[in-house]
CSV table of C-alpha atoms in Angstrom, one decimal:
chain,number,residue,atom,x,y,z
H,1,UNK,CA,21.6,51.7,47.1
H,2,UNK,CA,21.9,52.3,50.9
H,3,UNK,CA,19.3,55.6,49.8
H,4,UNK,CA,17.1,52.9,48.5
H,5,UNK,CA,17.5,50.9,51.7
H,6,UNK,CA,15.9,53.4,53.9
H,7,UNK,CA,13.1,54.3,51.3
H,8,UNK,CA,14.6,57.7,50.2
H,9,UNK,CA,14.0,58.4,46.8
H,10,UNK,CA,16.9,59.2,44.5
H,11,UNK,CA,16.7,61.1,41.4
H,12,UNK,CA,17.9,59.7,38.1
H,13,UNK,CA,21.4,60.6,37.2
H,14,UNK,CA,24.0,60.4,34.5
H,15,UNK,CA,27.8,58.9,35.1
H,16,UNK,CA,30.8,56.9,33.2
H,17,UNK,CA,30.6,53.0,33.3
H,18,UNK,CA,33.9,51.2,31.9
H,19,UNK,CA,33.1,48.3,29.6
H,20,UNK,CA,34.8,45.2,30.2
H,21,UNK,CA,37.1,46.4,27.4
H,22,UNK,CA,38.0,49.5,29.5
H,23,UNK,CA,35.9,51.8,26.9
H,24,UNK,CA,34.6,54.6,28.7
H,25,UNK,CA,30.6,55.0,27.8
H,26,UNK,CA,28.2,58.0,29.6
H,27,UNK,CA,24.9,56.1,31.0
H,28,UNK,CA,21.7,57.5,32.8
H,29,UNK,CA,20.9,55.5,35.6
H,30,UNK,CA,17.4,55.4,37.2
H,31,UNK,CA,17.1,53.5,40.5
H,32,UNK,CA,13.6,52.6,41.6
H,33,UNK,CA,12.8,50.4,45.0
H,34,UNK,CA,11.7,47.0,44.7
H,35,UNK,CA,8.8,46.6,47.9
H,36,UNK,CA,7.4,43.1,49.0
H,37,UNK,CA,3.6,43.0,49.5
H,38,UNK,CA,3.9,44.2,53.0
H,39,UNK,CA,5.2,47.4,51.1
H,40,UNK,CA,9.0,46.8,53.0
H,41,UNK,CA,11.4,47.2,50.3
H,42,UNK,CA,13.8,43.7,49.4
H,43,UNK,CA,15.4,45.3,46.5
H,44,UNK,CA,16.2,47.9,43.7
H,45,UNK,CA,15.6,47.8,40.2
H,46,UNK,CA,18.2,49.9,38.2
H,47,UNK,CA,17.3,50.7,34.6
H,48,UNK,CA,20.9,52.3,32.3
H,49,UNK,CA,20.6,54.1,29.0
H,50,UNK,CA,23.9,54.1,27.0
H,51,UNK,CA,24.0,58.1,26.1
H,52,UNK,CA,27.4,58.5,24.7
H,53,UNK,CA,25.9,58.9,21.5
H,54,UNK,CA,23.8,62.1,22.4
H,55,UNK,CA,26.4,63.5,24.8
H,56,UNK,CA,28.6,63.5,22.0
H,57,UNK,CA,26.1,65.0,20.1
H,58,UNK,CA,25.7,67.6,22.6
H,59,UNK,CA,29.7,68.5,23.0
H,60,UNK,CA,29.7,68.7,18.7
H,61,UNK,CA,26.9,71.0,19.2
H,62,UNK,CA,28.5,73.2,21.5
H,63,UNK,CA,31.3,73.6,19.5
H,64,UNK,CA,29.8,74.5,16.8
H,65,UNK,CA,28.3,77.2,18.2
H,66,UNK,CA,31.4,77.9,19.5
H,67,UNK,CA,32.6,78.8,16.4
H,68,UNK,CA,29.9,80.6,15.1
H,69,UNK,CA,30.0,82.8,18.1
H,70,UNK,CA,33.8,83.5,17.5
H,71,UNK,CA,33.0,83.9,14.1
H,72,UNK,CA,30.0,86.2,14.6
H,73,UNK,CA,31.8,88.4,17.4
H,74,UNK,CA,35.0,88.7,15.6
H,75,UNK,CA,33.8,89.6,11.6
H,76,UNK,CA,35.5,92.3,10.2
H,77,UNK,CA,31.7,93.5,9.2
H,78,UNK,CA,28.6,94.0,11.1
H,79,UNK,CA,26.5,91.6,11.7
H,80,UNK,CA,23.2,91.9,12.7
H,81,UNK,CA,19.8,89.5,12.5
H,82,UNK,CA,16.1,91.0,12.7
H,83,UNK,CA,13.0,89.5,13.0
H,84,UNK,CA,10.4,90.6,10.4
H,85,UNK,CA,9.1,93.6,11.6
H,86,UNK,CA,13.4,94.7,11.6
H,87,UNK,CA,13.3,95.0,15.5
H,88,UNK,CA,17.4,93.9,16.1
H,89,UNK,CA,17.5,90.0,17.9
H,90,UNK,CA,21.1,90.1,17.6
H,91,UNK,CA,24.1,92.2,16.7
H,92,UNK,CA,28.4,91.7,16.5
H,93,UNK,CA,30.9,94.0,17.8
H,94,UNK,CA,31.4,95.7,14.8
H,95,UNK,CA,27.6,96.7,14.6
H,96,UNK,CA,28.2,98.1,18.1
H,97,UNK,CA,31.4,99.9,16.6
H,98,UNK,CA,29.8,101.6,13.5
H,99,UNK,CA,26.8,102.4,15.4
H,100,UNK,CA,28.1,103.4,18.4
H,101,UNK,CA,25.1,102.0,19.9
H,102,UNK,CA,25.7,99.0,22.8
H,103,UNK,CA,24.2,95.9,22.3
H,104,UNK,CA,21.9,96.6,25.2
H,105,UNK,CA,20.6,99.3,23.4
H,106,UNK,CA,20.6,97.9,19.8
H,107,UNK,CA,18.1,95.1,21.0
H,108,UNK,CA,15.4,97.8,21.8
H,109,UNK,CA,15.4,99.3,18.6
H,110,UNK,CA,14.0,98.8,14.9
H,111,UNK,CA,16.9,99.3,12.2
H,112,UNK,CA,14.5,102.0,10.5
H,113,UNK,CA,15.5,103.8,13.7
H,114,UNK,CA,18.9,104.0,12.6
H,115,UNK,CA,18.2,104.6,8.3
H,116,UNK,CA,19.3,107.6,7.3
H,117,UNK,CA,15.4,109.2,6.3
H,118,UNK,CA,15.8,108.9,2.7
H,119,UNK,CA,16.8,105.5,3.1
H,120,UNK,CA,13.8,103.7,5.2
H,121,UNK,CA,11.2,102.8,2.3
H,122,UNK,CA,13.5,102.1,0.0
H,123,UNK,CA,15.3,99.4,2.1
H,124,UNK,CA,11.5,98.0,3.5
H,125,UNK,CA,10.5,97.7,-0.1
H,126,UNK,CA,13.8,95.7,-0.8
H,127,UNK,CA,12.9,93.2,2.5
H,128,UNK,CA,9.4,93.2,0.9
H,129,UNK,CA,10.6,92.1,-2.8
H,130,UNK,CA,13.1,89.6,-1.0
H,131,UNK,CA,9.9,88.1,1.0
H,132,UNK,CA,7.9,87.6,-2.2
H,133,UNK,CA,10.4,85.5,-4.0
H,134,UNK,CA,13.9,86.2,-4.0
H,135,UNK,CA,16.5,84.8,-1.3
H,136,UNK,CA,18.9,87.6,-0.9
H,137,UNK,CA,19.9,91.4,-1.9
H,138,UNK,CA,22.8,93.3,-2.1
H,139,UNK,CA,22.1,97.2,-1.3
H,140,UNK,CA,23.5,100.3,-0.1
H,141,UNK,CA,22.5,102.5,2.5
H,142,UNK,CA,23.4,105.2,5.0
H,143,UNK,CA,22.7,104.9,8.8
H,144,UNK,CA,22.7,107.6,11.4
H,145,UNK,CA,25.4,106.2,14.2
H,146,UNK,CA,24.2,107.5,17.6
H,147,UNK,CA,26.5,110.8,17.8
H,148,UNK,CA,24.6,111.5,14.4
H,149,UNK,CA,27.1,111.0,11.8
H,150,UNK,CA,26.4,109.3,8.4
H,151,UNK,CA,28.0,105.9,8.2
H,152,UNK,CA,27.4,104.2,3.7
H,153,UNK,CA,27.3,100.7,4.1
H,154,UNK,CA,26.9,97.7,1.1
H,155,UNK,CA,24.6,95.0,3.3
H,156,UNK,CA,24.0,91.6,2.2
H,157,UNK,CA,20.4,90.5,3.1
H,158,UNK,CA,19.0,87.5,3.2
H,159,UNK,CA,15.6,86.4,4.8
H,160,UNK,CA,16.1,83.6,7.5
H,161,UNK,CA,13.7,80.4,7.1
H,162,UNK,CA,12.5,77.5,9.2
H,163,UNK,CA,10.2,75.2,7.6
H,164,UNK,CA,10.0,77.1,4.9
H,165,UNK,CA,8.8,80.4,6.3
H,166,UNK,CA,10.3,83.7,6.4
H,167,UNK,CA,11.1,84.3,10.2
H,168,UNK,CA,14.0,86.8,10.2
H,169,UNK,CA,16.2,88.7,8.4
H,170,UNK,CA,20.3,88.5,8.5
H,171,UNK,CA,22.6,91.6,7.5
H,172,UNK,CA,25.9,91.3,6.6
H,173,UNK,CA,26.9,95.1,6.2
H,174,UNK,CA,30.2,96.6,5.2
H,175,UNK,CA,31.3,100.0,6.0
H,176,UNK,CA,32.0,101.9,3.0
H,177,UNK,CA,32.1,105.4,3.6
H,178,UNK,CA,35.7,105.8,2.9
H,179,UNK,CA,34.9,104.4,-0.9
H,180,UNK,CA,31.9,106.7,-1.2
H,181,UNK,CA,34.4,109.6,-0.8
């Protein structure tokens, strides 16, 4: 308030408040000057929003995502999502391992880039059969790892939606070369 005394302007803020019942609630305070008509200030008006609800909202959130990123980083498979065009927007450590591409270098490439030759139209005309109607696939396919061996995987597909349109692709691939041989 002494701020408010001297006419600087303070931004709005959030803190804890106690209720008389000793509850502990998060508010967001906004503090405006009240001014006289000579324009000198007499007072301060202060305007509080309970927010406990949202920031709770917002810690649930974060752990959620919490555990899909431990989830995501520590799946025995790889992992990957790609928008529809197949340029990578994310990958796991276990696409990094099979690969032997980084992450880094994984976000700056298509996954046709990585499909064994044989392999790219069949796999675009499975993403293009999933897009016309059906939710998910289960194929098989070989990649080219980034020292050039052949790596046979078994990947789970499944187009990603929001609002009811196809935006992306997720991969859930398993390594099984040592079943192929």
């Amino acid at each position: 308030l002494e701020r408010i005394k001297t006419g600087e302007h303070v931004d709005p803020f959030e803190t804890v408040r106690l209720t008389k019942d000793g509850t502990r609630i998060d508010v967001f305070i906004s503090i405006s000057p009240i001014r006289n008509e000579t324009g000198r200030i007499i007072g301060a008006s202060t305007i509080e929003r309970d927010i406990t609800e949202r920031k709770q909202a917002e810690a649930a959130l974060w752990r959620s995502e919490e555990q899909y990123r431990e989830l995501f980083e520590s799946a025995n498979d790889a992992i990957y999502t790609a928008d529809l065009a197949n340029n990578f927007t994310s990958v796991n450590k276990m696409a990094e391992q099979l690969t032997g591409y980084t992450r880094e270098e994984a976000m700056k490439m298509n996954y046709d880039q990585l499909l064994a030759p044989e392999y790219v139209e069949p796999v675009r005309r499975e993403v293009q059969r999933i897009l016309a109607g059906g939710s998910s696939a289960m194929l098989e396919a070989e990649i080219l790892a980034k020292d050039g061996h052949r790596v046979a995987l078994e990947v789970n597909l499944r187009i990603l939606s929001q609002e009811g349109r196809p935006v992306g692709q997720l991969g859930i691939a398993r390594d099984i070369t040592g079943r192929k041989l």
